[in-house]
């Protein structure tokens, strides 16, 4: 008998983060550069593969950015919106020739189940492609959070996927011709608060099912100081995001 996956992430908190980020984006037209980068990279990969998706399912915050890419052929776009890929499918299996997930697979309780569902939603020879933040991301933020609470550090950042585990996951999920790729995007920050602001705009705040208590004022100041202490000579901190991309067929 199969056991249910552990509940690491809260669906309710994840939905609340996404709605808040969407409200900020719609009100202020905030730059969601990570999602834009992922969407552009996905489009380049599909162009290289010469795969023309005509019936496309898109999952993820900023899904409209994928639909707005310069597709050179007519395409019909469908969205998961408030549903996660690790939940029972609302779409008929084999309905799509392209399934795209942007910035979402790192926050699922059942990642293997989501990969299986992406494959099942594809028509024969359809393509699945997913891009998300990987395990080597935000090392300087992690250090700052640790130094904020040196005696009893709390879990304030959720676990991330190691790209080395992905080939086995894709094999178990039955993806054909699986490809795992990763690269690093470096972003420079003048303060910890600006980094946290960017994470919130990208709906990347903590969505742990058991959130840690709020940082004390002293803890926040220690975190800010620890972050700035890692700055380059010009006073800015070079923070990194590892972007993992998974590609495969049915």
PDB file of N, CA and C in Angstrom, residues 89-151:
ATOM      1  N   UNK A  89      -5.722  15.340 -11.388  1.00  0.00           N
ATOM      2  CA  UNK A  89      -5.834  16.129 -12.612  1.00  0.00           C
ATOM      3  C   UNK A  89      -7.281  16.510 -12.903  1.00  0.00           C
ATOM      4  N   UNK A  90      -7.475  17.758 -13.344  1.00  0.00           N
ATOM      5  CA  UNK A  90      -8.788  18.211 -13.790  1.00  0.00           C
ATOM      6  C   UNK A  90      -8.903  18.159 -15.305  1.00  0.00           C
ATOM      7  N   UNK A  91      -7.806  17.847 -15.959  1.00  0.00           N
ATOM      8  CA  UNK A  91      -7.801  17.755 -17.412  1.00  0.00           C
ATOM      9  C   UNK A  91      -7.693  16.291 -17.824  1.00  0.00           C
ATOM     10  N   UNK A  92      -8.198  15.982 -18.999  1.00  0.00           N
ATOM     11  CA  UNK A  92      -8.198  14.614 -19.507  1.00  0.00           C
ATOM     12  C   UNK A  92      -6.783  14.221 -19.905  1.00  0.00           C
ATOM     13  N   UNK A  93      -6.390  13.006 -19.549  1.00  0.00           N
ATOM     14  CA  UNK A  93      -5.069  12.506 -19.914  1.00  0.00           C
ATOM     15  C   UNK A  93      -4.904  12.518 -21.433  1.00  0.00           C
ATOM     16  N   UNK A  94      -3.703  12.858 -21.881  1.00  0.00           N
ATOM     17  CA  UNK A  94      -3.419  12.896 -23.311  1.00  0.00           C
ATOM     18  C   UNK A  94      -3.995  14.092 -24.026  1.00  0.00           C
ATOM     19  N   UNK A  95      -4.320  15.165 -23.298  1.00  0.00           N
ATOM     20  CA  UNK A  95      -5.003  16.311 -23.909  1.00  0.00           C
ATOM     21  C   UNK A  95      -4.071  17.326 -24.559  1.00  0.00           C
ATOM     22  N   UNK A  96      -2.781  17.320 -24.221  1.00  0.00           N
ATOM     23  CA  UNK A  96      -1.907  18.420 -24.616  1.00  0.00           C
ATOM     24  C   UNK A  96      -0.670  17.902 -25.346  1.00  0.00           C
ATOM     25  N   UNK A  97      -0.195  18.711 -26.298  1.00  0.00           N
ATOM     26  CA  UNK A  97       1.069  18.361 -26.947  1.00  0.00           C
ATOM     27  C   UNK A  97       2.243  19.097 -26.316  1.00  0.00           C
ATOM     28  N   UNK A  98       1.954  19.978 -25.322  1.00  0.00           N
ATOM     29  CA  UNK A  98       3.011  20.655 -24.577  1.00  0.00           C
ATOM     30  C   UNK A  98       2.493  20.992 -23.180  1.00  0.00           C
ATOM     31  N   UNK A  99       3.244  20.589 -22.170  1.00  0.00           N
ATOM     32  CA  UNK A  99       2.938  20.947 -20.777  1.00  0.00           C
ATOM     33  C   UNK A  99       4.142  21.699 -20.226  1.00  0.00           C
ATOM     34  N   UNK A 100       3.902  22.915 -19.732  1.00  0.00           N
ATOM     35  CA  UNK A 100       4.973  23.794 -19.242  1.00  0.00           C
ATOM     36  C   UNK A 100       4.718  24.129 -17.781  1.00  0.00           C
ATOM     37  N   UNK A 101       5.744  23.985 -16.948  1.00  0.00           N
ATOM     38  CA  UNK A 101       5.666  24.391 -15.546  1.00  0.00           C
ATOM     39  C   UNK A 101       6.770  25.401 -15.278  1.00  0.00           C
ATOM     40  N   UNK A 102       6.387  26.554 -14.723  1.00  0.00           N
ATOM     41  CA  UNK A 102       7.344  27.641 -14.498  1.00  0.00           C
ATOM     42  C   UNK A 102       7.396  27.974 -13.007  1.00  0.00           C
ATOM     43  N   UNK A 103       8.537  27.695 -12.383  1.00  0.00           N
ATOM     44  CA  UNK A 103       8.763  28.120 -11.004  1.00  0.00           C
ATOM     45  C   UNK A 103       7.881  27.469  -9.968  1.00  0.00           C
ATOM     46  N   UNK A 104       7.429  26.239 -10.191  1.00  0.00           N
ATOM     47  CA  UNK A 104       6.484  25.612  -9.273  1.00  0.00           C
ATOM     48  C   UNK A 104       6.938  24.280  -8.691  1.00  0.00           C
ATOM     49  N   UNK A 105       7.738  23.519  -9.399  1.00  0.00           N
ATOM     50  CA  UNK A 105       8.027  22.156  -8.958  1.00  0.00           C
ATOM     51  C   UNK A 105       8.836  22.088  -7.671  1.00  0.00           C
ATOM     52  N   UNK A 106       9.437  23.189  -7.265  1.00  0.00           N
ATOM     53  CA  UNK A 106      10.218  23.177  -6.021  1.00  0.00           C
ATOM     54  C   UNK A 106       9.350  23.321  -4.788  1.00  0.00           C
ATOM     55  N   UNK A 107       8.045  23.510  -4.947  1.00  0.00           N
ATOM     56  CA  UNK A 107       7.161  23.735  -3.806  1.00  0.00           C
ATOM     57  C   UNK A 107       5.990  22.741  -3.795  1.00  0.00           C
ATOM     58  N   UNK A 108       6.249  21.505  -4.192  1.00  0.00           N
ATOM     59  CA  UNK A 108       5.207  20.485  -4.232  1.00  0.00           C
ATOM     60  C   UNK A 108       5.501  19.400  -3.207  1.00  0.00           C
ATOM     61  N   UNK A 109       4.451  18.926  -2.552  1.00  0.00           N
ATOM     62  CA  UNK A 109       4.630  17.841  -1.590  1.00  0.00           C
ATOM     63  C   UNK A 109       4.926  16.506  -2.278  1.00  0.00           C
ATOM     64  N   UNK A 110       4.432  16.328  -3.489  1.00  0.00           N
ATOM     65  CA  UNK A 110       4.614  15.063  -4.205  1.00  0.00           C
ATOM     66  C   UNK A 110       5.229  15.342  -5.575  1.00  0.00           C
ATOM     67  N   UNK A 111       6.524  15.595  -5.600  1.00  0.00           N
ATOM     68  CA  UNK A 111       7.200  15.883  -6.862  1.00  0.00           C
ATOM     69  C   UNK A 111       7.149  14.700  -7.824  1.00  0.00           C
ATOM     70  N   UNK A 112       7.420  13.458  -7.386  1.00  0.00           N
ATOM     71  CA  UNK A 112       7.296  12.332  -8.327  1.00  0.00           C
ATOM     72  C   UNK A 112       5.899  12.231  -8.924  1.00  0.00           C
ATOM     73  N   UNK A 113       4.868  12.451  -8.105  1.00  0.00           N
ATOM     74  CA  UNK A 113       3.501  12.400  -8.620  1.00  0.00           C
ATOM     75  C   UNK A 113       3.235  13.486  -9.639  1.00  0.00           C
ATOM     76  N   UNK A 114       3.809  14.685  -9.435  1.00  0.00           N
ATOM     77  CA  UNK A 114       3.629  15.781 -10.388  1.00  0.00           C
ATOM     78  C   UNK A 114       4.288  15.450 -11.716  1.00  0.00           C
ATOM     79  N   UNK A 115       5.475  14.846 -11.673  1.00  0.00           N
ATOM     80  CA  UNK A 115       6.165  14.477 -12.911  1.00  0.00           C
ATOM     81  C   UNK A 115       5.397  13.409 -13.678  1.00  0.00           C
ATOM     82  N   UNK A 116       4.797  12.482 -12.954  1.00  0.00           N
ATOM     83  CA  UNK A 116       3.959  11.458 -13.602  1.00  0.00           C
ATOM     84  C   UNK A 116       2.745  12.106 -14.252  1.00  0.00           C
ATOM     85  N   UNK A 117       2.122  13.054 -13.534  1.00  0.00           N
ATOM     86  CA  UNK A 117       0.934  13.703 -14.084  1.00  0.00           C
ATOM     87  C   UNK A 117       1.274  14.533 -15.325  1.00  0.00           C
ATOM     88  N   UNK A 118       2.425  15.193 -15.340  1.00  0.00           N
ATOM     89  CA  UNK A 118       2.830  15.942 -16.527  1.00  0.00           C
ATOM     90  C   UNK A 118       2.937  15.012 -17.724  1.00  0.00           C
ATOM     91  N   UNK A 119       3.502  13.832 -17.506  1.00  0.00           N
ATOM     92  CA  UNK A 119       3.611  12.861 -18.604  1.00  0.00           C
ATOM     93  C   UNK A 119       2.231  12.376 -19.037  1.00  0.00           C
ATOM     94  N   UNK A 120       1.360  12.098 -18.081  1.00  0.00           N
ATOM     95  CA  UNK A 120       0.035  11.561 -18.405  1.00  0.00           C
ATOM     96  C   UNK A 120      -0.818  12.578 -19.165  1.00  0.00           C
ATOM     97  N   UNK A 121      -0.614  13.855 -18.916  1.00  0.00           N
ATOM     98  CA  UNK A 121      -1.405  14.884 -19.595  1.00  0.00           C
ATOM     99  C   UNK A 121      -0.994  15.069 -21.051  1.00  0.00           C
ATOM    100  N   UNK A 122       0.161  14.519 -21.426  1.00  0.00           N
ATOM    101  CA  UNK A 122       0.670  14.682 -22.780  1.00  0.00           C
ATOM    102  C   UNK A 122       0.057  13.682 -23.752  1.00  0.00           C
ATOM    103  N   UNK A 123      -0.175  14.142 -24.979  1.00  0.00           N
ATOM    104  CA  UNK A 123      -0.487  13.244 -26.080  1.00  0.00           C
ATOM    105  C   UNK A 123       0.800  12.526 -26.474  1.00  0.00           C
ATOM    106  N   UNK A 124       0.702  11.409 -27.200  1.00  0.00           N
ATOM    107  CA  UNK A 124       1.916  10.713 -27.642  1.00  0.00           C
ATOM    108  C   UNK A 124       2.881  11.653 -28.354  1.00  0.00           C
ATOM    109  N   UNK A 125       4.143  11.584 -27.975  1.00  0.00           N
ATOM    110  CA  UNK A 125       5.244  12.398 -28.490  1.00  0.00           C
ATOM    111  C   UNK A 125       5.137  13.865 -28.080  1.00  0.00           C
ATOM    112  N   UNK A 126       4.225  14.179 -27.145  1.00  0.00           N
ATOM    113  CA  UNK A 126       4.166  15.530 -26.608  1.00  0.00           C
ATOM    114  C   UNK A 126       5.368  15.803 -25.729  1.00  0.00           C
ATOM    115  N   UNK A 127       5.612  17.077 -25.451  1.00  0.00           N
ATOM    116  CA  UNK A 127       6.789  17.505 -24.701  1.00  0.00           C
ATOM    117  C   UNK A 127       6.375  18.124 -23.373  1.00  0.00           C
ATOM    118  N   UNK A 128       7.095  17.751 -22.327  1.00  0.00           N
ATOM    119  CA  UNK A 128       6.945  18.391 -21.020  1.00  0.00           C
ATOM    120  C   UNK A 128       8.235  19.132 -20.711  1.00  0.00           C
ATOM    121  N   UNK A 129       8.103  20.344 -20.184  1.00  0.00           N
ATOM    122  CA  UNK A 129       9.282  21.131 -19.817  1.00  0.00           C
ATOM    123  C   UNK A 129       8.970  21.911 -18.549  1.00  0.00           C
ATOM    124  N   UNK A 130       9.895  21.873 -17.606  1.00  0.00           N
ATOM    125  CA  UNK A 130       9.688  22.539 -16.319  1.00  0.00           C
ATOM    126  C   UNK A 130      10.956  23.278 -15.929  1.00  0.00           C
ATOM    127  N   UNK A 131      10.790  24.475 -15.388  1.00  0.00           N
ATOM    128  CA  UNK A 131      11.914  25.279 -14.916  1.00  0.00           C
ATOM    129  C   UNK A 131      11.599  25.772 -13.516  1.00  0.00           C
ATOM    130  N   UNK A 132      12.559  25.648 -12.606  1.00  0.00           N
ATOM    131  CA  UNK A 132      12.309  26.038 -11.218  1.00  0.00           C
ATOM    132  C   UNK A 132      13.637  26.285 -10.515  1.00  0.00           C
ATOM    133  N   UNK A 133      13.564  26.857  -9.320  1.00  0.00           N
ATOM    134  CA  UNK A 133      14.756  27.204  -8.552  1.00  0.00           C
ATOM    135  C   UNK A 133      15.287  25.956  -7.859  1.00  0.00           C
ATOM    136  N   UNK A 134      16.609  25.740  -7.964  1.00  0.00           N
ATOM    137  CA  UNK A 134      17.222  24.527  -7.443  1.00  0.00           C
ATOM    138  C   UNK A 134      17.978  24.716  -6.138  1.00  0.00           C
ATOM    139  N   UNK A 135      18.565  23.609  -5.676  1.00  0.00           N
ATOM    140  CA  UNK A 135      19.110  23.521  -4.336  1.00  0.00           C
ATOM    141  C   UNK A 135      20.310  24.393  -4.029  1.00  0.00           C
ATOM    142  N   UNK A 136      21.038  24.847  -5.037  1.00  0.00           N
ATOM    143  CA  UNK A 136      22.210  25.683  -4.785  1.00  0.00           C
ATOM    144  C   UNK A 136      21.861  27.169  -4.704  1.00  0.00           C
ATOM    145  N   UNK A 137      20.571  27.485  -4.667  1.00  0.00           N
ATOM    146  CA  UNK A 137      20.132  28.884  -4.684  1.00  0.00           C
ATOM    147  C   UNK A 137      20.264  29.553  -3.316  1.00  0.00           C
ATOM    148  N   UNK A 138      20.454  30.863  -3.356  1.00  0.00           N
ATOM    149  CA  UNK A 138      20.389  31.748  -2.191  1.00  0.00           C
ATOM    150  C   UNK A 138      21.327  31.357  -1.049  1.00  0.00           C
ATOM    151  N   UNK A 139      22.585  31.040  -1.336  1.00  0.00           N
ATOM    152  CA  UNK A 139      23.490  30.650  -0.249  1.00  0.00           C
ATOM    153  C   UNK A 139      23.754  31.777   0.756  1.00  0.00           C
ATOM    154  N   UNK A 140      23.783  33.023   0.296  1.00  0.00           N
ATOM    155  CA  UNK A 140      24.092  34.125   1.197  1.00  0.00           C
ATOM    156  C   UNK A 140      22.896  34.486   2.072  1.00  0.00           C
ATOM    157  N   UNK A 141      21.699  34.325   1.527  1.00  0.00           N
ATOM    158  CA  UNK A 141      20.508  34.511   2.355  1.00  0.00           C
ATOM    159  C   UNK A 141      20.440  33.426   3.424  1.00  0.00           C
ATOM    160  N   UNK A 142      20.757  32.200   3.053  1.00  0.00           N
ATOM    161  CA  UNK A 142      20.731  31.101   4.027  1.00  0.00           C
ATOM    162  C   UNK A 142      21.728  31.352   5.161  1.00  0.00           C
ATOM    163  N   UNK A 143      22.908  31.842   4.800  1.00  0.00           N
ATOM    164  CA  UNK A 143      23.906  32.129   5.835  1.00  0.00           C
ATOM    165  C   UNK A 143      23.421  33.248   6.745  1.00  0.00           C
ATOM    166  N   UNK A 144      22.810  34.272   6.156  1.00  0.00           N
ATOM    167  CA  UNK A 144      22.310  35.384   6.965  1.00  0.00           C
ATOM    168  C   UNK A 144      21.216  34.918   7.921  1.00  0.00           C
ATOM    169  N   UNK A 145      20.345  34.027   7.456  1.00  0.00           N
ATOM    170  CA  UNK A 145      19.283  33.519   8.321  1.00  0.00           C
ATOM    171  C   UNK A 145      19.845  32.664   9.453  1.00  0.00           C
ATOM    172  N   UNK A 146      20.907  31.925   9.158  1.00  0.00           N
ATOM    173  CA  UNK A 146      21.537  31.117  10.214  1.00  0.00           C
ATOM    174  C   UNK A 146      22.169  32.012  11.269  1.00  0.00           C
ATOM    175  N   UNK A 147      22.839  33.065  10.821  1.00  0.00           N
ATOM    176  CA  UNK A 147      23.501  33.945  11.765  1.00  0.00           C
ATOM    177  C   UNK A 147      22.515  34.827  12.524  1.00  0.00           C
ATOM    178  N   UNK A 148      21.298  34.927  12.025  1.00  0.00           N
ATOM    179  CA  UNK A 148      20.282  35.688  12.748  1.00  0.00           C
ATOM    180  C   UNK A 148      19.868  34.993  14.030  1.00  0.00           C
ATOM    181  N   UNK A 149      19.970  33.670  14.020  1.00  0.00           N
ATOM    182  CA  UNK A 149      19.584  32.866  15.189  1.00  0.00           C
ATOM    183  C   UNK A 149      20.654  31.799  15.430  1.00  0.00           C
ATOM    184  N   UNK A 150      21.847  32.205  15.823  1.00  0.00           N
ATOM    185  CA  UNK A 150      22.963  31.260  15.908  1.00  0.00           C
ATOM    186  C   UNK A 150      22.756  30.154  16.932  1.00  0.00           C
ATOM    187  N   UNK A 151      21.989  30.411  17.976  1.00  0.00           N
ATOM    188  CA  UNK A 151      21.812  29.403  19.033  1.00  0.00           C
ATOM    189  C   UNK A 151      20.749  28.372  18.676  1.00  0.00           C
TER     190      UNK A 151
END
